């Protein structure tokens, strides 16, 4: 059953990615699907390295001192910590497990930052002993830290104070102005027990100007903190560097054309339900735009303010370092015909493609690796369900227009899933095993090299 016109079914093609294309053309996905006996993720560490170089180049070109931490929550694979260790980058952690994993894969303690709310004592003790930077989120957390290190510590606690963004006054994270004042006073009184190195913030969304505005305020806070005898030589802007999965025209066309008839069971989405799959300033481009932006109340760009104040800019990107650094592979194990489209079932769950569990949809078109590449071409719309007994467990509610009719045994490869998609909601529901992660490099060869990731657990 084919539909003759592609215009009836909106598409969202992923941006070109030669490394992923090389893996698909090599025949490895089919062999790994057979060998591993189920769905799997493949990871491309060379892309991670390239993204890290691009961020560092943006800082260097602006003549801004900076340091990049990988936000480990974006992907649990060990290979990213290994790449950070090899490249002298840091890791952003929020639990004892994450911190131990980063240390165990070679990241230096002083290259770790510990974020997250209400950190427990074990995490704080380990962070202090390893010389990690701690983003203090509450006054009682600071008090616990001061009590822990004592008045004459072997190693002072390194801290930045996390600020509550004025634009997000109801956030559960950060210190408001009065709390910041109290924290600064306690840090000043603590003497050598605490090294107060600056301030941090995290903002929801991906807009550049609000980040520049808040960073400008933190520059001023650092200068005032120095007058109290505190080090205050760095600020962290967290993550929030957007990633573009598709081109501008494809994104606009998709949003303008999509409606409930394009989704299984008449599911309805608005533009606000989706991640912004195209951004005019993405990855290192977003960082360049941020450094060039003029914070509110200033006549110079953020880069100039940072340089004049002698400040180091800390970044904690996750998705931006994982752009085009991996994909997810499922095997079709069932196919039903419905009114004008197919309903496919694959051998994994949407818990391994996390966007659906945020009441959204992962939109980049999956690649169909057909067992019969000579099958007649056409437009064959299909939604993609998962292998659990939940009505709502779909990888793609959208009726994706495949170029051939999908069949049992074919593979579906969802592109660019390394950033948050692979495992932020993973679960062995129905006792289904979690998809393993396969690290692939040397994609320039006819036969790329692969190994299983060394992730713990």
Short mmCIF file of C-alpha atoms in Angstrom, two decimals:
data_model
loop_
_atom_site.label_atom_id
_atom_site.label_comp_id
_atom_site.label_asym_id
_atom_site.label_seq_id
_atom_site.Cartn_x
_atom_site.Cartn_y
_atom_site.Cartn_z
CA UNK A 1 0.00 0.00 0.00
CA UNK A 2 1.68 3.19 -1.18
CA UNK A 3 0.58 6.79 -1.28
CA UNK A 4 1.51 8.52 -4.52
CA UNK A 5 2.30 12.03 -3.31
CA UNK A 6 4.96 12.90 -0.77
CA UNK A 7 3.32 16.28 -0.10
CA UNK A 8 0.60 14.56 1.93
CA UNK A 9 3.14 13.49 4.54
CA UNK A 10 5.53 16.06 6.05
CA UNK A 11 9.16 15.04 6.36
CA UNK A 12 11.98 16.34 8.53
CA UNK A 13 15.32 15.25 7.05
CA UNK A 14 18.31 15.29 9.37
CA UNK A 15 21.26 17.45 8.42
CA UNK A 16 23.91 15.61 6.39
CA UNK A 17 26.22 13.52 8.55
CA UNK A 18 28.96 11.72 6.61
CA UNK A 19 30.07 9.59 9.57
CA UNK A 20 26.59 8.22 10.25
CA UNK A 21 26.06 7.69 6.53
CA UNK A 22 29.31 5.73 6.37
CA UNK A 23 28.17 3.46 9.21
CA UNK A 24 24.83 2.82 7.50
CA UNK A 25 26.54 2.04 4.19
CA UNK A 26 29.09 -0.29 5.80
CA UNK A 27 26.61 -3.02 6.67
CA UNK A 28 27.53 -2.87 10.37
CA UNK A 29 24.00 -2.09 11.66
CA UNK A 30 22.56 -5.35 10.33
CA UNK A 31 25.46 -7.39 11.70
CA UNK A 32 25.32 -5.73 15.11
CA UNK A 33 21.53 -6.11 15.30
CA UNK A 34 21.97 -9.84 14.71
CA UNK A 35 24.96 -10.22 17.05
CA UNK A 36 23.48 -8.21 19.91
CA UNK A 37 20.01 -9.68 19.50
CA UNK A 38 18.08 -6.45 19.87
CA UNK A 39 18.15 -2.67 19.61
CA UNK A 40 21.39 -0.80 20.19
CA UNK A 41 22.90 2.66 20.10
CA UNK A 42 26.06 3.49 18.22
CA UNK A 43 28.34 6.31 19.33
CA UNK A 44 30.73 8.42 17.26
CA UNK A 45 33.47 9.84 19.50
CA UNK A 46 35.13 11.70 16.63
CA UNK A 47 32.05 13.95 16.45
CA UNK A 48 32.33 14.69 20.18
CA UNK A 49 35.97 15.73 19.69
CA UNK A 50 35.04 17.95 16.76
CA UNK A 51 32.26 19.67 18.74
CA UNK A 52 34.64 20.27 21.65
CA UNK A 53 37.22 21.81 19.29
CA UNK A 54 34.55 24.08 17.81
CA UNK A 55 33.52 25.39 21.25
CA UNK A 56 37.13 25.99 22.20
CA UNK A 57 37.74 27.80 18.91
CA UNK A 58 34.81 30.11 19.63
CA UNK A 59 36.35 31.01 22.98
CA UNK A 60 39.83 31.43 21.49
CA UNK A 61 38.63 33.58 18.61
CA UNK A 62 36.92 35.89 21.10
CA UNK A 63 40.09 35.91 23.23
CA UNK A 64 38.09 34.68 26.23
CA UNK A 65 39.52 32.31 28.82
CA UNK A 66 37.15 29.37 29.14
CA UNK A 67 36.71 25.80 30.25
CA UNK A 68 34.25 23.22 28.92
CA UNK A 69 32.57 20.59 31.12
CA UNK A 70 30.53 17.82 29.48
CA UNK A 71 27.08 17.55 31.11
CA UNK A 72 27.15 13.84 31.91
CA UNK A 73 23.39 13.62 32.35
CA UNK A 74 23.02 14.00 28.58
CA UNK A 75 24.43 10.51 27.96
CA UNK A 76 25.73 7.87 30.37
CA UNK A 77 28.27 6.27 28.03
CA UNK A 78 31.79 5.96 29.37
CA UNK A 79 33.37 6.98 26.07
CA UNK A 80 32.47 10.63 26.64
CA UNK A 81 34.39 10.74 29.94
CA UNK A 82 37.25 9.01 28.16
CA UNK A 83 37.24 11.70 25.47
CA UNK A 84 37.10 14.46 28.09
CA UNK A 85 40.10 12.94 29.86
CA UNK A 86 42.04 12.64 26.60
CA UNK A 87 41.25 16.21 25.57
CA UNK A 88 41.70 17.91 28.95
CA UNK A 89 38.03 18.82 29.26
CA UNK A 90 35.85 18.53 32.36
CA UNK A 91 32.68 16.68 33.33
CA UNK A 92 29.57 18.12 34.98
CA UNK A 93 28.26 15.61 37.55
CA UNK A 94 25.34 15.51 39.99
CA UNK A 95 25.76 12.23 41.90
CA UNK A 96 28.40 10.06 43.53
CA UNK A 97 27.98 7.55 40.71
CA UNK A 98 28.58 10.13 37.99
CA UNK A 99 31.57 11.59 39.79
CA UNK A 100 33.13 8.17 40.41
CA UNK A 101 32.54 7.15 36.81
CA UNK A 102 34.27 10.26 35.48
CA UNK A 103 37.23 9.74 37.82
CA UNK A 104 37.40 6.07 36.90
CA UNK A 105 37.72 6.95 33.21
CA UNK A 106 40.59 9.33 33.74
CA UNK A 107 39.08 12.78 34.32
CA UNK A 108 41.07 14.78 36.86
CA UNK A 109 39.28 15.77 40.05
CA UNK A 110 39.91 19.48 39.52
CA UNK A 111 38.27 19.13 36.10
CA UNK A 112 34.94 18.09 37.64
CA UNK A 113 32.05 20.31 38.62
CA UNK A 114 29.27 19.11 40.91
CA UNK A 115 25.83 20.59 40.29
CA UNK A 116 22.30 19.59 41.19
CA UNK A 117 20.05 20.32 44.17
CA UNK A 118 20.44 19.29 47.84
CA UNK A 119 23.70 17.39 47.47
CA UNK A 120 24.17 14.67 50.07
CA UNK A 121 27.14 14.42 52.37
CA UNK A 122 28.84 11.60 50.49
CA UNK A 123 28.83 13.61 47.28
CA UNK A 124 30.15 16.75 49.00
CA UNK A 125 32.92 14.86 50.78
CA UNK A 126 34.07 13.15 47.59
CA UNK A 127 33.96 16.44 45.68
CA UNK A 128 36.09 18.23 48.28
CA UNK A 129 38.66 15.44 48.46
CA UNK A 130 39.02 15.37 44.68
CA UNK A 131 39.26 19.14 44.34
CA UNK A 132 36.07 19.39 42.27
CA UNK A 133 34.24 22.67 41.86
CA UNK A 134 30.89 22.66 43.74
CA UNK A 135 27.94 24.76 42.58
CA UNK A 136 26.27 25.65 45.89
CA UNK A 137 22.51 25.73 45.48
CA UNK A 138 21.29 26.59 49.01
CA UNK A 139 22.50 28.12 52.26
CA UNK A 140 22.13 24.88 54.22
CA UNK A 141 24.28 23.18 51.58
CA UNK A 142 26.98 25.79 52.14
CA UNK A 143 26.70 25.34 55.91
CA UNK A 144 27.07 21.58 55.58
CA UNK A 145 30.13 22.09 53.41
CA UNK A 146 31.73 24.49 55.89
CA UNK A 147 31.10 22.07 58.77
CA UNK A 148 32.56 19.25 56.73
CA UNK A 149 35.88 20.90 55.82
CA UNK A 150 36.40 22.56 59.22
CA UNK A 151 38.42 25.69 59.99
CA UNK A 152 41.83 24.27 59.00
CA UNK A 153 41.26 21.87 56.10
CA UNK A 154 43.88 19.99 54.13
CA UNK A 155 42.12 21.20 50.99
CA UNK A 156 39.60 24.07 50.84
CA UNK A 157 36.20 23.55 49.31
CA UNK A 158 36.03 25.11 45.84
CA UNK A 159 32.61 26.68 45.26
CA UNK A 160 30.60 28.85 42.95
CA UNK A 161 27.26 30.24 44.10
CA UNK A 162 24.32 29.35 41.90
CA UNK A 163 22.06 32.35 41.26
CA UNK A 164 18.29 32.29 40.90
CA UNK A 165 17.56 33.79 37.45
CA UNK A 166 15.34 36.88 37.72
CA UNK A 167 13.46 35.71 34.63
CA UNK A 168 12.65 32.41 36.36
CA UNK A 169 11.77 33.46 39.91
CA UNK A 170 9.83 30.25 40.60
CA UNK A 171 12.75 27.95 39.77
CA UNK A 172 13.57 25.49 42.54
CA UNK A 173 17.28 26.04 41.83
CA UNK A 174 19.56 28.84 42.94
CA UNK A 175 19.95 31.53 45.61
CA UNK A 176 17.98 34.77 45.55
CA UNK A 177 19.64 38.10 46.29
CA UNK A 178 19.33 37.97 50.09
CA UNK A 179 20.61 34.39 50.16
CA UNK A 180 23.52 35.33 47.92
CA UNK A 181 24.46 38.13 50.30
CA UNK A 182 24.36 35.74 53.27
CA UNK A 183 26.42 33.16 51.34
CA UNK A 184 29.06 35.72 50.42
CA UNK A 185 29.34 36.80 54.05
CA UNK A 186 29.79 33.20 55.19
CA UNK A 187 32.41 32.54 52.53
CA UNK A 188 34.34 35.69 53.54
CA UNK A 189 34.28 34.64 57.21
CA UNK A 190 35.33 31.07 56.40
CA UNK A 191 38.82 32.17 55.37
CA UNK A 192 40.91 29.29 54.03
CA UNK A 193 38.11 26.72 54.44
CA UNK A 194 36.38 27.86 51.26
CA UNK A 195 37.65 29.16 47.94
CA UNK A 196 34.71 31.13 46.49
CA UNK A 197 35.52 31.15 42.79
CA UNK A 198 32.48 32.91 41.36
CA UNK A 199 28.87 32.42 40.33
CA UNK A 200 26.78 30.16 38.12
CA UNK A 201 23.32 29.95 36.63
CA UNK A 202 21.18 27.70 34.45
CA UNK A 203 18.41 29.00 32.21
CA UNK A 204 15.63 27.07 30.55
CA UNK A 205 15.28 27.47 26.80
CA UNK A 206 17.90 28.38 24.22
CA UNK A 207 17.64 32.15 23.73
CA UNK A 208 21.00 33.91 23.58
CA UNK A 209 20.16 37.39 24.90
CA UNK A 210 18.79 36.33 28.33
CA UNK A 211 21.98 34.36 28.91
CA UNK A 212 24.11 37.32 27.95
CA UNK A 213 22.08 39.60 30.25
CA UNK A 214 22.47 37.32 33.25
CA UNK A 215 26.16 36.70 32.52
CA UNK A 216 26.67 40.47 32.49
CA UNK A 217 25.12 40.68 35.96
CA UNK A 218 27.42 37.95 37.21
CA UNK A 219 30.46 39.86 35.94
CA UNK A 220 29.39 42.71 38.21
CA UNK A 221 28.81 40.30 41.11
CA UNK A 222 32.33 38.92 40.71
CA UNK A 223 33.85 42.39 40.89
CA UNK A 224 31.91 43.16 44.08
CA UNK A 225 32.87 39.79 45.61
CA UNK A 226 36.55 40.52 45.00
CA UNK A 227 36.21 43.68 47.03
CA UNK A 228 35.36 41.39 49.97
CA UNK A 229 38.58 39.44 49.51
CA UNK A 230 37.06 36.52 47.59
CA UNK A 231 38.66 34.99 44.50
CA UNK A 232 35.58 35.28 42.24
CA UNK A 233 37.43 34.77 38.97
CA UNK A 234 34.91 32.73 36.95
CA UNK A 235 31.28 32.42 36.01
CA UNK A 236 29.39 29.41 34.68
CA UNK A 237 26.53 29.84 32.24
CA UNK A 238 25.55 26.15 32.31
CA UNK A 239 24.35 24.60 29.07
CA UNK A 240 21.52 25.63 26.78
CA UNK A 241 23.46 25.85 23.51
CA UNK A 242 20.91 24.80 20.91
CA UNK A 243 21.54 22.09 18.33
CA UNK A 244 20.15 22.11 14.79
CA UNK A 245 18.90 18.73 13.64
CA UNK A 246 17.53 19.98 10.32
CA UNK A 247 17.75 22.99 8.00
CA UNK A 248 15.66 26.13 8.33
CA UNK A 249 13.45 25.53 5.28
CA UNK A 250 12.62 21.96 6.28
CA UNK A 251 11.74 23.06 9.81
CA UNK A 252 9.49 25.92 8.70
CA UNK A 253 7.80 23.72 6.11
CA UNK A 254 7.19 20.95 8.63
CA UNK A 255 5.66 23.27 11.23
CA UNK A 256 3.45 24.95 8.66
CA UNK A 257 2.13 21.68 7.23
CA UNK A 258 1.80 19.25 10.12
CA UNK A 259 -1.61 18.52 11.67
CA UNK A 260 -3.37 15.77 13.61
CA UNK A 261 -4.05 13.76 10.46
CA UNK A 262 -0.33 13.16 10.13
CA UNK A 263 -0.17 11.25 13.42
CA UNK A 264 -1.40 7.86 14.60
CA UNK A 265 -4.77 8.00 16.40
CA UNK A 266 -5.14 11.69 15.50
CA UNK A 267 -2.51 12.76 18.03
CA UNK A 268 -2.08 16.52 17.98
CA UNK A 269 1.06 18.60 18.58
CA UNK A 270 1.73 22.33 18.42
CA UNK A 271 5.06 23.94 17.58
CA UNK A 272 5.61 24.65 21.28
CA UNK A 273 5.48 20.93 22.06
CA UNK A 274 8.64 20.26 20.06
CA UNK A 275 12.31 20.85 20.66
CA UNK A 276 13.42 23.65 18.25
CA UNK A 277 14.89 21.28 15.66
CA UNK A 278 16.44 24.20 13.81
CA UNK A 279 18.19 27.15 15.38
CA UNK A 280 19.85 30.04 13.49
CA UNK A 281 22.63 29.97 16.09
CA UNK A 282 23.55 26.45 17.16
CA UNK A 283 26.42 24.76 19.00
CA UNK A 284 29.60 26.78 18.70
CA UNK A 285 27.64 29.33 16.66
CA UNK A 286 25.38 29.92 19.67
CA UNK A 287 28.44 30.45 21.86
CA UNK A 288 29.87 32.94 19.36
CA UNK A 289 26.56 34.82 19.35
CA UNK A 290 26.52 34.85 23.15
CA UNK A 291 30.05 36.23 23.39
CA UNK A 292 29.21 38.96 20.87
CA UNK A 293 25.91 39.93 22.54
CA UNK A 294 25.71 43.09 24.64
CA UNK A 295 24.30 42.39 28.10
CA UNK A 296 21.49 44.66 29.23
CA UNK A 297 22.87 47.94 30.57
CA UNK A 298 26.26 47.52 28.87
CA UNK A 299 27.65 49.12 25.72
CA UNK A 300 30.15 46.36 25.02
CA UNK A 301 29.84 42.70 24.21
CA UNK A 302 30.05 39.96 26.81
CA UNK A 303 33.49 38.88 25.60
CA UNK A 304 34.90 42.34 26.29
CA UNK A 305 33.35 42.39 29.77
CA UNK A 306 34.84 39.01 30.62
CA UNK A 307 38.30 39.96 29.37
CA UNK A 308 38.38 43.30 31.18
CA UNK A 309 37.34 41.63 34.43
CA UNK A 310 39.87 38.81 34.02
CA UNK A 311 37.14 36.19 34.26
CA UNK A 312 37.08 32.62 32.99
CA UNK A 313 33.85 31.49 31.34
CA UNK A 314 32.70 28.00 32.30
CA UNK A 315 30.35 26.04 30.04
CA UNK A 316 28.42 22.85 30.83
CA UNK A 317 26.99 21.72 27.46
CA UNK A 318 25.53 18.28 26.90
CA UNK A 319 23.57 18.16 23.67
CA UNK A 320 25.94 20.57 21.91
CA UNK A 321 28.90 18.22 22.50
CA UNK A 322 26.86 15.23 21.33
CA UNK A 323 25.56 16.72 18.08
CA UNK A 324 25.77 14.00 15.39
CA UNK A 325 27.67 11.79 17.84
CA UNK A 326 25.41 8.75 17.65
CA UNK A 327 22.25 7.05 16.47
CA UNK A 328 19.77 4.40 17.63
CA UNK A 329 18.97 1.20 15.73
CA UNK A 330 15.77 -0.87 16.02
CA UNK A 331 14.64 -3.97 14.10
CA UNK A 332 11.06 -4.13 12.82
CA UNK A 333 9.39 -7.22 14.27
CA UNK A 334 5.78 -6.55 13.33
CA UNK A 335 3.79 -4.60 10.72
CA UNK A 336 0.05 -3.99 10.45
CA UNK A 337 -1.93 -2.19 7.76
CA UNK A 338 -4.22 0.56 8.96
CA UNK A 339 -6.30 3.11 7.08
CA UNK A 340 -3.78 4.57 4.66
CA UNK A 341 -0.63 3.75 6.62
CA UNK A 342 1.27 1.00 8.41
CA UNK A 343 1.69 0.55 12.13
CA UNK A 344 5.12 -0.92 12.81
CA UNK A 345 6.41 -2.56 15.99
CA UNK A 346 10.13 -2.60 16.72
CA UNK A 347 12.21 -4.65 19.13
CA UNK A 348 12.78 -1.89 21.68
CA UNK A 349 10.81 0.73 23.59
CA UNK A 350 10.33 4.47 23.39
CA UNK A 351 12.08 4.65 26.75
CA UNK A 352 15.20 4.47 24.55
CA UNK A 353 14.01 7.48 22.52
CA UNK A 354 13.14 9.81 25.33
CA UNK A 355 11.35 12.73 23.68
CA UNK A 356 8.02 10.87 23.65
CA UNK A 357 8.09 10.68 27.43
CA UNK A 358 8.05 14.47 27.63
CA UNK A 359 4.70 14.60 25.81
CA UNK A 360 6.56 15.41 22.62
CA UNK A 361 7.89 13.65 19.51
CA UNK A 362 11.39 12.97 18.24
CA UNK A 363 11.01 14.34 14.73
CA UNK A 364 14.13 13.75 12.57
CA UNK A 365 13.24 11.15 9.94
CA UNK A 366 14.61 7.67 10.70
CA UNK A 367 16.55 5.85 8.00
CA UNK A 368 15.00 2.63 6.69
CA UNK A 369 17.61 -0.07 6.05
CA UNK A 370 15.60 -2.47 3.92
CA UNK A 371 16.50 -6.14 3.51
CA UNK A 372 15.23 -5.74 -0.04
CA UNK A 373 16.90 -2.59 -1.40
CA UNK A 374 15.50 -3.37 -4.86
CA UNK A 375 11.90 -3.17 -3.65
CA UNK A 376 9.79 -0.67 -5.65
CA UNK A 377 10.22 2.92 -4.52
CA UNK A 378 7.24 4.97 -3.42
CA UNK A 379 5.77 6.77 -0.44
CA UNK A 380 4.83 4.38 2.35
CA UNK A 381 3.66 6.18 5.53
CA UNK A 382 4.08 4.35 8.82
CA UNK A 383 3.98 5.08 12.53
CA UNK A 384 6.38 3.22 14.79
CA UNK A 385 5.30 1.46 17.96
CA UNK A 386 7.38 -0.30 20.59
CA UNK A 387 7.54 -3.79 22.06
CA UNK A 388 5.62 -3.19 25.29
CA UNK A 389 1.98 -3.56 26.30
CA UNK A 390 1.38 0.18 26.62
CA UNK A 391 -0.97 1.82 24.15
CA UNK A 392 1.04 5.03 24.33
CA UNK A 393 4.45 3.42 23.77
CA UNK A 394 5.27 4.77 20.31
CA UNK A 395 8.63 5.87 19.02
CA UNK A 396 6.97 7.88 16.24
CA UNK A 397 3.33 8.90 16.38
CA UNK A 398 3.98 10.63 13.09
CA UNK A 399 3.17 8.74 9.90
CA UNK A 400 6.66 8.84 8.45
CA UNK A 401 6.79 8.65 4.62
CA UNK A 402 9.30 5.87 3.98
CA UNK A 403 10.75 5.49 0.46
CA UNK A 404 9.99 1.73 0.46
CA UNK A 405 7.43 -0.37 2.25
CA UNK A 406 8.89 -1.32 5.66
CA UNK A 407 8.93 -5.05 6.34
CA UNK A 408 9.62 -7.34 9.27
CA UNK A 409 13.39 -7.69 9.64
CA UNK A 410 14.21 -4.24 8.25
CA UNK A 411 16.10 -1.81 10.46
CA UNK A 412 15.10 1.70 11.49
CA UNK A 413 17.94 4.03 12.41
CA UNK A 414 16.98 7.19 14.29
CA UNK A 415 19.74 9.77 13.67
CA UNK A 416 21.49 12.10 16.09
CA UNK A 417 20.10 10.58 19.28
CA UNK A 418 23.20 10.81 21.51
CA UNK A 419 22.03 14.03 23.19
CA UNK A 420 19.48 13.02 25.88
CA UNK A 421 17.48 10.64 23.68
CA UNK A 422 19.31 7.37 24.29
CA UNK A 423 19.00 6.77 27.98
CA UNK A 424 17.67 9.61 30.10
CA UNK A 425 14.45 7.59 30.56
CA UNK A 426 15.72 4.08 29.95
CA UNK A 427 13.97 1.26 31.79
CA UNK A 428 14.07 -2.56 31.56
CA UNK A 429 10.26 -2.64 31.34
CA UNK A 430 8.92 -6.17 30.70
CA UNK A 431 12.44 -7.33 31.63
CA UNK A 432 13.59 -6.20 28.19
CA UNK A 433 17.36 -5.58 28.30
CA UNK A 434 18.62 -2.04 27.94
CA UNK A 435 20.07 -1.42 24.48
CA UNK A 436 23.87 -1.69 24.57
CA UNK A 437 26.08 1.11 23.29
CA UNK A 438 28.60 0.46 20.51
CA UNK A 439 31.51 2.86 19.98
CA UNK A 440 32.43 3.27 16.31
CA UNK A 441 35.38 5.12 14.85
CA UNK A 442 37.51 5.12 11.70
CA UNK A 443 34.35 5.72 9.70
CA UNK A 444 36.52 6.81 6.76
CA UNK A 445 37.47 3.17 6.21
CA UNK A 446 35.35 0.77 4.15
CA UNK A 447 34.97 -1.20 7.38
CA UNK A 448 34.68 1.07 10.46
CA UNK A 449 36.07 -0.13 13.78
CA UNK A 450 33.74 -0.89 16.70
CA UNK A 451 33.73 -1.95 20.34
CA UNK A 452 31.22 -2.09 23.19
CA UNK A 453 31.18 0.94 25.48
CA UNK A 454 32.67 0.48 28.95
CA UNK A 455 29.69 1.98 30.76
CA UNK A 456 29.15 0.60 34.25
CA UNK A 457 25.94 -1.11 35.28
#
